[in-house]
């Protein structure tokens, strides 16, 4: 079996590293293709170093550009490599342009696509990421899903449960594995610059790069107004290159940089960043990965967005959506900083993203599909399966698995009163309503 991984940005490198590592440990043939969307040393190479994974086999150097140009160049480059390498499955991760390009190209070459971190939905179609993740899901064959809630999103869109795998998120694997290593190593001299982060108290880690925030002058201004007021905190802001550019273009960079309590630094490597976030009192971010890491590291998070495709972090109690509204940011930040009971409750929010064995579960599922011949994309005459869609109210103690055996069926959706539930194999369906596909 040969597995091809496509990645292109900082979070994809971090979240695919545990899977790349697991594939390599099992001696499975693999290639890694970097699209080159992120190319600065501190946005790319440093992560291969910190996460101890080999340099990519291919880099197609697409660089920065409009969505159409960037995605088009990626598709051309990815197609050439896939035609040459002929992998059995292509893995894409998350919701960047690499996911869109990789999933479209591979599926049109009739190569199975495995979407890692699948099923997330913000329901906000103004986000390029929402378009990317939805399009990738349509063309995928295997879905590696962090939580039951994300799996329910896919079921509600009509996807079959048979190809869904709830694995947790590989970010937990990366966090658990590298935090210890990071703490032993300490901060890199260079990233400390003149900041003594190791001995600093009241740290607030800030990151933002989301187009809808940093490309909008009013929103950034509102966020900066809140930062000005948080003068009791040491705000450490490893700045994303996109954000540095827009703050400079808006003439806001110097104003922010001149605040005594705000320390703008270059993007940190993963080991330094983990140390910084785990030592923080509060995280203020619009990053997807950081919302997950905050709850993994037990640090309260305020998310500078009006919606999130990670709602589990909010319902678990570890994350609050504050948008870019100055007053709402301040009100919640002050509550966390001054009300220790409230802060403690946020810190204790249960982590919905698994135990850190996500890479193992993912590669287990791929190996199983390969052995059973399920990675081969079949011609229509081989996949036609005659079934009838049915609905039933269940009034006996019976698990999902037993119901399916009894009816020769595959359950699609389960409703427990008003609530949709994920049809886990051992769920007792008594008192619930199910929809299912019964084979004829
Ligand atoms: C991309 C992803 C976003 C992800 C983020 C992670 C898409 C549509 N967006 O956004 O989902 O959350 O990566 O960080 O795929 N730049 C540099 N050096 C670099 C990379 C970028 O200077 O190495 C600058 C360029 O000016 C570029 C801008 O940052 O135009 C934006 O980069 P781009 O890759 O288009 O989007 P991100 O904002 O990084
Ligand atoms: N990160 C990092 N150094 C930094 C900022 C972030 O290592 O200076 C890591 C962080 O730990 C997380 C990932 O980058 O795992 C998040 O990437 P980003 O916010 O760029 O993208 P998103 O997750 O929003 O797609």
Short mmCIF file of C-alpha atoms and ligand atoms in Angstrom, two decimals:
data_model
loop_
_atom_site.label_atom_id
_atom_site.label_comp_id
_atom_site.label_asym_id
_atom_site.label_seq_id
_atom_site.Cartn_x
_atom_site.Cartn_y
_atom_site.Cartn_z
CA UNK A 1 0.00 0.00 0.00
CA UNK A 2 1.16 3.51 -0.74
CA UNK A 3 -0.25 6.53 1.09
CA UNK A 4 0.19 10.10 -0.22
CA UNK A 5 -0.24 13.00 2.20
CA UNK A 6 -0.91 16.46 0.84
CA UNK A 7 -0.28 19.45 3.08
CA UNK A 8 0.55 23.10 2.61
CA UNK A 9 0.16 25.22 5.73
CA UNK A 10 1.39 25.33 9.33
CA UNK A 11 -1.63 23.61 10.93
CA UNK A 12 -1.66 20.84 8.33
CA UNK A 13 1.98 20.02 9.05
CA UNK A 14 1.27 19.91 12.80
CA UNK A 15 -1.87 17.80 12.51
CA UNK A 16 -0.55 15.40 9.85
CA UNK A 17 2.78 14.83 11.64
CA UNK A 18 1.38 12.15 14.00
CA UNK A 19 -0.14 10.30 11.02
CA UNK A 20 3.04 10.56 8.91
CA UNK A 21 4.93 9.20 11.88
CA UNK A 22 2.47 6.33 12.42
CA UNK A 23 2.59 5.35 8.72
CA UNK A 24 6.36 5.32 8.81
CA UNK A 25 6.49 3.27 12.04
CA UNK A 26 4.33 0.61 10.37
CA UNK A 27 6.68 0.46 7.38
CA UNK A 28 3.97 1.51 4.92
CA UNK A 29 5.16 3.17 1.72
CA UNK A 30 4.37 6.89 1.79
CA UNK A 31 5.01 10.17 0.03
CA UNK A 32 4.42 13.67 1.39
CA UNK A 33 3.58 16.47 -0.99
CA UNK A 34 3.86 20.09 0.18
CA UNK A 35 1.91 22.58 -1.90
CA UNK A 36 4.17 25.44 -0.78
CA UNK A 37 1.23 27.62 0.32
CA UNK A 38 3.21 28.45 3.45
CA UNK A 39 6.88 28.94 2.62
CA UNK A 40 8.53 31.15 5.27
CA UNK A 41 10.88 29.15 7.44
CA UNK A 42 8.84 29.98 10.53
CA UNK A 43 5.56 28.94 8.83
CA UNK A 44 6.81 25.65 7.38
CA UNK A 45 10.37 24.22 7.72
CA UNK A 46 10.53 24.80 11.48
CA UNK A 47 7.55 22.49 11.96
CA UNK A 48 9.17 19.58 10.10
CA UNK A 49 12.13 20.09 12.43
CA UNK A 50 10.16 20.47 15.69
CA UNK A 51 7.79 17.59 14.92
CA UNK A 52 10.66 15.39 13.76
CA UNK A 53 9.22 14.37 10.42
CA UNK A 54 11.25 14.12 7.20
CA UNK A 55 11.23 16.95 4.67
CA UNK A 56 8.48 16.51 2.06
CA UNK A 57 9.22 14.38 -1.00
CA UNK A 58 7.71 17.02 -3.27
CA UNK A 59 7.14 20.75 -2.96
CA UNK A 60 5.20 22.40 -5.74
CA UNK A 61 5.93 25.93 -4.50
CA UNK A 62 2.56 27.54 -5.29
CA UNK A 63 3.29 30.49 -2.96
CA UNK A 64 0.73 33.19 -2.20
CA UNK A 65 -2.01 34.45 -4.50
CA UNK A 66 -5.73 34.66 -5.10
CA UNK A 67 -7.79 31.58 -4.29
CA UNK A 68 -8.32 30.68 -7.95
CA UNK A 69 -4.67 31.03 -8.90
CA UNK A 70 -3.37 29.28 -5.83
CA UNK A 71 -5.85 26.38 -6.04
CA UNK A 72 -5.35 26.04 -9.82
CA UNK A 73 -1.57 25.81 -9.48
CA UNK A 74 -1.96 23.28 -6.70
CA UNK A 75 -4.27 21.11 -8.82
CA UNK A 76 -1.83 21.09 -11.71
CA UNK A 77 1.15 20.19 -9.51
CA UNK A 78 -0.71 17.60 -7.45
CA UNK A 79 -2.05 15.87 -10.57
CA UNK A 80 1.45 15.45 -12.02
CA UNK A 81 2.73 13.87 -8.81
CA UNK A 82 -0.25 11.56 -8.34
CA UNK A 83 -0.11 10.34 -11.94
CA UNK A 84 3.51 9.46 -11.37
CA UNK A 85 3.26 8.00 -7.85
CA UNK A 86 -0.12 6.22 -8.15
CA UNK A 87 -0.89 6.02 -4.41
CA UNK A 88 -3.72 3.86 -3.06
CA UNK A 89 -5.09 6.71 -0.97
CA UNK A 90 -4.52 10.45 -0.70
CA UNK A 91 -4.84 12.07 2.71
CA UNK A 92 -5.85 15.72 3.08
CA UNK A 93 -6.34 17.54 6.38
CA UNK A 94 -8.76 20.22 7.49
CA UNK A 95 -10.02 23.04 5.34
CA UNK A 96 -7.26 24.87 3.47
CA UNK A 97 -6.92 25.27 -0.29
CA UNK A 98 -4.68 22.17 -0.33
CA UNK A 99 -7.65 20.13 0.87
CA UNK A 100 -9.85 21.40 -1.94
CA UNK A 101 -7.17 20.91 -4.61
CA UNK A 102 -6.00 17.53 -3.30
CA UNK A 103 -9.47 16.07 -2.90
CA UNK A 104 -10.67 17.22 -6.33
CA UNK A 105 -7.61 16.01 -8.21
CA UNK A 106 -7.33 12.65 -6.46
CA UNK A 107 -11.01 11.80 -6.73
CA UNK A 108 -11.03 12.61 -10.46
CA UNK A 109 -8.08 10.25 -10.89
CA UNK A 110 -10.22 7.64 -9.09
CA UNK A 111 -7.86 7.56 -6.14
CA UNK A 112 -9.51 7.20 -2.73
CA UNK A 113 -9.42 10.37 -0.61
CA UNK A 114 -9.19 10.25 3.18
CA UNK A 115 -10.29 13.51 4.77
CA UNK A 116 -8.63 14.00 8.14
CA UNK A 117 -10.60 16.34 10.45
CA UNK A 118 -13.71 15.88 8.41
CA UNK A 119 -17.31 16.88 9.19
CA UNK A 120 -16.62 20.28 10.79
CA UNK A 121 -19.16 22.93 9.83
CA UNK A 122 -19.33 26.63 10.67
CA UNK A 123 -22.39 27.04 8.40
CA UNK A 124 -20.75 30.29 7.29
CA UNK A 125 -20.35 30.19 3.51
CA UNK A 126 -18.38 33.46 3.49
CA UNK A 127 -15.42 31.52 4.90
CA UNK A 128 -13.15 29.98 2.24
CA UNK A 129 -12.51 27.18 4.74
CA UNK A 130 -16.21 26.22 4.86
CA UNK A 131 -16.26 25.86 1.07
CA UNK A 132 -13.05 23.82 1.11
CA UNK A 133 -14.14 21.40 3.81
CA UNK A 134 -17.59 20.83 2.30
CA UNK A 135 -16.16 20.24 -1.19
CA UNK A 136 -13.54 17.84 0.18
CA UNK A 137 -16.19 15.87 2.04
CA UNK A 138 -18.24 15.41 -1.14
CA UNK A 139 -15.31 13.77 -2.92
CA UNK A 140 -13.89 11.67 -0.06
CA UNK A 141 -14.04 7.91 0.50
CA UNK A 142 -12.92 7.78 4.14
CA UNK A 143 -13.84 10.35 6.79
CA UNK A 144 -11.69 10.75 9.90
CA UNK A 145 -13.87 12.74 12.25
CA UNK A 146 -12.89 14.33 15.57
CA UNK A 147 -16.23 14.07 17.40
CA UNK A 148 -19.72 12.56 17.23
CA UNK A 149 -21.11 16.05 16.68
CA UNK A 150 -19.08 16.46 13.48
CA UNK A 151 -20.12 12.97 12.37
CA UNK A 152 -23.76 13.99 12.83
CA UNK A 153 -23.13 16.93 10.45
CA UNK A 154 -22.12 14.44 7.78
CA UNK A 155 -25.07 12.12 8.45
CA UNK A 156 -27.44 15.08 8.21
CA UNK A 157 -25.97 15.87 4.78
CA UNK A 158 -26.71 12.32 3.63
CA UNK A 159 -23.30 10.67 3.95
CA UNK A 160 -23.31 6.98 4.73
CA UNK A 161 -22.17 6.00 8.20
CA UNK A 162 -20.16 3.12 6.84
CA UNK A 163 -17.20 5.29 5.84
CA UNK A 164 -17.18 7.50 8.95
CA UNK A 165 -14.49 6.96 11.59
CA UNK A 166 -14.59 8.89 14.84
CA UNK A 167 -10.92 9.19 15.69
CA UNK A 168 -10.56 12.31 17.83
CA UNK A 169 -8.21 15.00 16.53
CA UNK A 170 -4.52 14.42 15.81
CA UNK A 171 -3.83 17.80 17.42
CA UNK A 172 -4.17 16.00 20.78
CA UNK A 173 -1.57 13.43 19.70
CA UNK A 174 0.80 16.25 18.70
CA UNK A 175 0.16 18.25 21.88
CA UNK A 176 0.63 15.34 24.30
CA UNK A 177 3.71 14.04 22.55
CA UNK A 178 5.52 17.35 22.13
CA UNK A 179 4.68 19.25 25.31
CA UNK A 180 6.99 17.06 27.40
CA UNK A 181 9.76 17.33 24.82
CA UNK A 182 9.24 21.10 24.69
CA UNK A 183 9.38 21.52 28.47
CA UNK A 184 12.60 19.50 28.69
CA UNK A 185 14.18 21.55 25.93
CA UNK A 186 12.99 24.98 27.12
CA UNK A 187 12.55 27.99 24.86
CA UNK A 188 14.85 28.53 21.93
CA UNK A 189 17.21 31.43 22.61
CA UNK A 190 16.15 33.19 19.45
CA UNK A 191 12.42 33.21 20.14
CA UNK A 192 12.88 34.68 23.59
CA UNK A 193 14.55 37.77 22.06
CA UNK A 194 14.42 40.30 24.88
CA UNK A 195 11.36 38.63 26.47
CA UNK A 196 11.84 36.50 29.55
CA UNK A 197 8.72 34.42 28.89
CA UNK A 198 9.88 31.66 31.24
CA UNK A 199 9.64 34.01 34.23
CA UNK A 200 6.66 36.01 33.07
CA UNK A 201 3.26 35.99 34.78
CA UNK A 202 -0.21 36.97 33.53
CA UNK A 203 0.47 35.78 30.00
CA UNK A 204 -2.21 36.24 27.41
CA UNK A 205 -1.37 34.50 24.13
CA UNK A 206 -2.90 36.20 21.14
CA UNK A 207 -3.07 34.89 17.58
CA UNK A 208 -5.18 36.08 14.70
CA UNK A 209 -5.02 35.55 10.97
CA UNK A 210 -8.59 34.82 9.87
CA UNK A 211 -9.34 36.81 6.70
CA UNK A 212 -12.68 38.08 8.03
CA UNK A 213 -10.87 39.66 11.02
CA UNK A 214 -7.48 40.85 9.87
CA UNK A 215 -8.52 42.05 6.41
CA UNK A 216 -11.27 44.20 7.95
CA UNK A 217 -9.98 47.48 9.39
CA UNK A 218 -12.97 48.05 11.67
CA UNK A 219 -12.78 44.60 13.23
CA UNK A 220 -9.03 44.82 13.84
CA UNK A 221 -9.46 48.28 15.33
CA UNK A 222 -12.13 46.99 17.71
CA UNK A 223 -9.89 44.12 18.79
CA UNK A 224 -6.95 46.50 19.34
CA UNK A 225 -9.18 48.74 21.50
CA UNK A 226 -9.81 45.74 23.77
CA UNK A 227 -6.09 44.87 23.88
CA UNK A 228 -5.26 48.41 25.02
CA UNK A 229 -7.51 47.97 28.05
CA UNK A 230 -5.95 44.65 29.09
CA UNK A 231 -2.86 46.41 30.39
CA UNK A 232 -2.42 44.12 33.44
CA UNK A 233 -1.60 41.28 31.09
CA UNK A 234 1.56 40.45 29.17
CA UNK A 235 0.08 40.01 25.73
CA UNK A 236 2.36 37.84 23.59
CA UNK A 237 1.43 38.03 19.95
CA UNK A 238 3.36 35.75 17.56
CA UNK A 239 2.16 37.43 14.43
CA UNK A 240 1.03 35.58 11.30
CA UNK A 241 2.56 37.10 8.12
CA UNK A 242 -0.89 37.88 6.73
CA UNK A 243 -1.72 39.87 9.86
CA UNK A 244 1.60 41.72 9.86
CA UNK A 245 0.93 42.80 6.27
CA UNK A 246 -2.61 44.00 6.88
CA UNK A 247 -1.79 45.78 10.16
CA UNK A 248 1.01 47.61 8.36
CA UNK A 249 -1.27 48.48 5.43
CA UNK A 250 -3.95 49.81 7.80
CA UNK A 251 -1.29 51.86 9.66
CA UNK A 252 -2.12 50.00 12.90
CA UNK A 253 1.06 47.98 13.43
CA UNK A 254 3.11 50.67 15.21
CA UNK A 255 0.20 51.73 17.43
CA UNK A 256 -0.14 48.15 18.68
CA UNK A 257 3.58 47.47 18.86
CA UNK A 258 4.17 50.61 20.92
CA UNK A 259 1.92 49.42 23.76
CA UNK A 260 4.17 48.41 26.67
CA UNK A 261 2.15 45.34 27.55
CA UNK A 262 1.88 44.01 23.97
CA UNK A 263 4.83 42.02 22.63
CA UNK A 264 4.62 41.33 18.94
CA UNK A 265 7.02 38.55 17.98
CA UNK A 266 7.55 36.44 14.87
CA UNK A 267 5.63 33.15 14.57
CA UNK A 268 7.01 30.60 17.02
CA UNK A 269 8.06 27.03 16.32
CA UNK A 270 5.75 24.36 17.70
CA UNK A 271 7.81 23.52 20.78
CA UNK A 272 8.09 27.16 21.83
CA UNK A 273 4.46 27.83 21.09
CA UNK A 274 3.28 24.87 23.19
CA UNK A 275 5.30 26.16 26.13
CA UNK A 276 3.86 29.63 25.67
CA UNK A 277 0.23 28.51 25.45
CA UNK A 278 0.48 26.05 28.32
CA UNK A 279 1.90 28.83 30.53
CA UNK A 280 -0.89 31.25 29.57
CA UNK A 281 -3.70 32.48 31.78
CA UNK A 282 -5.85 33.15 28.75
CA UNK A 283 -5.79 32.55 24.99
CA UNK A 284 -7.35 35.07 22.63
CA UNK A 285 -7.52 33.72 19.10
CA UNK A 286 -9.34 33.26 15.84
CA UNK A 287 -7.36 30.10 15.03
CA UNK A 288 -9.09 26.77 14.58
CA UNK A 289 -6.25 24.66 15.94
CA UNK A 290 -5.73 26.87 18.93
CA UNK A 291 -9.34 26.47 20.07
CA UNK A 292 -8.64 22.73 20.18
CA UNK A 293 -5.24 23.09 21.84
CA UNK A 294 -6.59 25.44 24.51
CA UNK A 295 -9.10 22.86 25.75
CA UNK A 296 -6.45 20.13 25.50
CA UNK A 297 -4.02 22.17 27.62
CA UNK A 298 -6.73 23.36 30.08
CA UNK A 299 -6.34 27.04 29.24
CA UNK A 300 -9.49 29.22 28.92
CA UNK A 301 -10.01 30.50 25.38
CA UNK A 302 -11.86 33.48 23.97
CA UNK A 303 -12.45 33.10 20.26
CA UNK A 304 -12.47 36.24 18.14
CA UNK A 305 -15.25 34.93 15.89
CA UNK A 306 -19.02 34.98 15.71
CA UNK A 307 -19.28 31.28 14.83
CA UNK A 308 -17.12 28.22 15.15
CA UNK A 309 -16.86 24.84 13.49
CA UNK A 310 -15.60 23.66 16.87
CA UNK A 311 -18.83 24.14 18.91
CA UNK A 312 -17.87 21.24 21.19
CA UNK A 313 -15.30 23.50 22.86
CA UNK A 314 -18.04 26.02 23.66
CA UNK A 315 -20.60 23.50 24.95
CA UNK A 316 -17.88 21.80 27.01
CA UNK A 317 -17.30 25.19 28.66
CA UNK A 318 -13.68 25.86 27.66
CA UNK A 319 -14.22 28.42 24.93
CA UNK A 320 -16.37 31.54 24.54
CA UNK A 321 -17.17 33.24 21.22
CA UNK A 322 -16.55 36.97 21.60
CA UNK A 323 -16.45 38.09 17.95
CA UNK A 324 -14.57 41.33 17.39
CA UNK A 325 -16.72 43.38 19.76
CA UNK A 326 -14.52 45.42 22.15
CA UNK A 327 -16.96 45.30 25.07
CA UNK A 328 -17.72 41.60 24.75
CA UNK A 329 -14.00 40.74 24.59
CA UNK A 330 -13.30 42.84 27.68
CA UNK A 331 -16.27 41.64 29.67
CA UNK A 332 -15.31 37.98 29.18
CA UNK A 333 -11.57 38.50 29.58
CA UNK A 334 -12.10 40.37 32.85
CA UNK A 335 -14.43 37.67 34.11
CA UNK A 336 -11.79 35.00 33.49
CA UNK A 337 -9.03 37.15 35.03
CA UNK A 338 -10.96 38.26 38.12
CA UNK A 339 -13.36 35.42 38.89
CA UNK A 340 -11.19 32.43 39.81
CA UNK A 341 -14.16 30.08 40.14
CA UNK A 342 -15.27 30.93 36.61
CA UNK A 343 -11.72 30.51 35.27
CA UNK A 344 -11.33 27.16 37.07
CA UNK A 345 -14.55 25.91 35.51
CA UNK A 346 -13.30 26.82 32.05
CA UNK A 347 -9.97 25.11 32.70
CA UNK A 348 -11.73 21.92 33.78
CA UNK A 349 -13.85 21.69 30.61
CA UNK A 350 -13.57 18.13 29.29
CA UNK A 351 -11.57 17.74 26.11
CA UNK A 352 -13.87 16.52 23.31
CA UNK A 353 -11.01 15.65 20.93
CA UNK A 354 -9.95 12.24 22.20
CA UNK A 355 -7.10 10.62 24.06
CA UNK A 356 -4.18 11.28 21.72
CA UNK A 357 -4.58 8.05 19.75
CA UNK A 358 -6.13 9.63 16.69
CA UNK A 359 -3.24 8.83 14.31
CA UNK A 360 -3.30 5.18 15.35
CA UNK A 361 -7.07 4.89 14.81
CA UNK A 362 -6.76 6.61 11.43
CA UNK A 363 -4.01 4.35 10.10
CA UNK A 364 -5.77 1.25 11.55
CA UNK A 365 -8.85 2.14 9.49
CA UNK A 366 -6.82 2.76 6.32
CA UNK A 367 -4.97 -0.55 6.64
CA UNK A 368 -8.26 -2.37 7.19
CA UNK A 369 -9.87 -0.74 4.11
CA UNK A 370 -6.82 -1.57 2.02
CA UNK A 371 -6.84 -5.22 3.08
CA UNK A 372 -10.55 -5.51 2.29
CA UNK A 373 -10.12 -3.90 -1.16
CA UNK A 374 -12.31 -0.98 -0.15
CA UNK A 375 -9.85 1.69 -1.35
CA UNK A 376 -10.51 0.71 -4.95
CA UNK A 377 -12.96 3.13 -6.50
CA UNK A 378 -15.42 0.79 -8.19
CA UNK A 379 -17.19 1.22 -11.50
CA UNK A 380 -20.96 1.84 -11.13
CA UNK A 381 -22.05 -1.69 -11.98
CA UNK A 382 -20.06 -2.97 -9.00
CA UNK A 383 -21.40 -0.57 -6.44
CA UNK A 384 -25.10 -0.63 -7.25
CA UNK A 385 -26.80 -1.88 -4.13
CA UNK A 386 -30.54 -2.07 -4.03
CA UNK A 387 -32.04 -0.74 -0.80
CA UNK A 388 -35.15 0.97 0.52
CA UNK A 389 -35.01 3.97 2.86
CA UNK A 390 -37.17 3.34 5.90
CA UNK A 391 -38.06 4.83 9.25
CA UNK A 392 -38.98 3.14 12.54
CA UNK A 393 -39.85 3.95 16.13
CA UNK A 394 -37.94 1.47 18.27
CA UNK A 395 -39.71 0.17 21.40
CA UNK A 396 -37.40 -2.59 22.55
CA UNK A 397 -33.91 -2.82 24.02
CA UNK A 398 -31.76 -3.27 20.96
CA UNK A 399 -28.36 -1.90 20.01
CA UNK A 400 -27.55 -0.29 16.68
CA UNK A 401 -25.51 -3.32 15.64
CA UNK A 402 -28.26 -5.82 16.51
CA UNK A 403 -30.92 -3.69 14.81
CA UNK A 404 -28.80 -3.63 11.65
CA UNK A 405 -28.32 -7.40 11.72
CA UNK A 406 -32.01 -8.02 12.29
CA UNK A 407 -33.17 -5.72 9.46
CA UNK A 408 -30.20 -6.35 7.10
CA UNK A 409 -29.85 -2.60 7.13
CA UNK A 410 -27.54 0.31 7.73
CA UNK A 411 -28.85 2.92 10.15
CA UNK A 412 -28.57 6.44 8.86
CA UNK A 413 -29.95 8.79 11.51
CA UNK A 414 -31.14 8.40 15.10
CA UNK A 415 -33.44 10.84 16.88
CA UNK A 416 -33.71 10.77 20.66
CA UNK A 417 -36.70 13.09 21.18
CA UNK A 418 -35.63 16.34 19.53
CA UNK A 419 -31.95 15.49 19.64
CA UNK A 420 -30.02 13.79 16.87
CA UNK A 421 -27.68 11.09 18.15
CA UNK A 422 -24.74 9.37 16.53
CA UNK A 423 -25.54 5.70 15.86
CA UNK A 424 -22.58 4.24 17.74
CA UNK A 425 -22.61 0.42 17.44
CA UNK A 426 -23.58 -0.17 21.08
CA UNK A 427 -26.21 2.60 21.42
CA UNK A 428 -29.47 1.22 22.87
CA UNK A 429 -32.20 2.44 20.50
CA UNK A 430 -35.14 1.87 22.85
CA UNK A 431 -37.51 4.89 22.67
CA UNK A 432 -35.72 6.42 19.67
CA UNK A 433 -36.64 6.98 16.07
CA UNK A 434 -34.33 5.72 13.35
CA UNK A 435 -34.01 6.11 9.62
CA UNK A 436 -32.22 3.28 7.82
CA UNK A 437 -31.37 1.77 4.48
CA UNK A 438 -32.72 -1.79 4.28
CA UNK A 439 -31.10 -4.00 1.64
CA UNK A 440 -33.49 -5.90 -0.59
C1 LIG B 1 -4.23 29.73 5.31
C2 LIG B 1 -5.54 28.95 5.18
C3 LIG B 1 -6.31 29.04 6.49
C4 LIG B 1 -5.43 28.55 7.63
C5 LIG B 1 -4.11 29.30 7.66
C6 LIG B 1 -3.21 28.74 8.70
C7 LIG B 1 -6.71 28.88 3.01
C8 LIG B 1 -7.80 29.45 2.23
N1 LIG B 1 -6.39 29.53 4.15
O1 LIG B 1 -4.54 31.09 5.55
O2 LIG B 1 -7.46 28.21 6.41
O3 LIG B 1 -6.14 28.76 8.83
O4 LIG B 1 -3.47 29.19 6.37
O5 LIG B 1 -2.21 29.63 9.08
O6 LIG B 1 -6.14 27.89 2.63
N2 LIG B 1 2.38 34.71 3.79
C9 LIG B 1 3.73 34.91 3.98
N3 LIG B 1 4.50 33.80 4.18
C10 LIG B 1 4.04 32.54 4.19
C11 LIG B 1 2.66 32.34 3.98
C12 LIG B 1 1.86 33.45 3.79
O7 LIG B 1 4.21 36.02 3.98
O8 LIG B 1 4.81 31.58 4.37
C13 LIG B 1 1.51 35.91 3.63
C14 LIG B 1 1.30 36.31 2.18
O9 LIG B 1 1.27 37.70 2.12
C15 LIG B 1 -0.06 35.75 1.87
C16 LIG B 1 -0.79 35.86 3.21
O10 LIG B 1 0.23 35.62 4.19
O11 LIG B 1 -0.72 36.47 0.87
C17 LIG B 1 -1.89 34.86 3.38
O12 LIG B 1 -1.43 33.53 3.17
P1 LIG B 1 -2.42 32.38 2.64
O13 LIG B 1 -1.67 31.10 2.60
O14 LIG B 1 -3.11 32.80 1.40
O15 LIG B 1 -3.54 32.33 3.72
P2 LIG B 1 -3.48 32.22 5.31
O16 LIG B 1 -4.06 33.46 5.85
O17 LIG B 1 -2.12 31.82 5.73
N1 LIG B 2 1.22 27.77 16.13
C1 LIG B 2 2.61 27.74 16.29
N2 LIG B 2 3.28 28.91 16.38
C2 LIG B 2 2.64 30.12 16.36
C3 LIG B 2 1.24 30.14 16.20
C4 LIG B 2 0.55 28.95 16.08
O1 LIG B 2 3.19 26.66 16.36
O2 LIG B 2 3.32 31.15 16.45
C5 LIG B 2 0.50 26.50 15.95
C6 LIG B 2 -0.57 26.21 16.99
O3 LIG B 2 -0.02 25.48 18.04
C7 LIG B 2 -1.61 25.42 16.21
C8 LIG B 2 -1.43 25.86 14.78
O4 LIG B 2 -0.21 26.58 14.73
O5 LIG B 2 -1.36 24.03 16.27
C9 LIG B 2 -2.57 26.73 14.36
O6 LIG B 2 -2.30 27.28 13.12
P1 LIG B 2 -3.08 28.53 12.56
O7 LIG B 2 -3.67 29.31 13.67
O8 LIG B 2 -2.14 29.21 11.64
O9 LIG B 2 -4.19 27.85 11.64
P2 LIG B 2 -5.67 27.29 11.92
O10 LIG B 2 -5.59 26.27 12.97
O11 LIG B 2 -6.54 28.44 12.26
O12 LIG B 2 -6.05 26.73 10.59
#
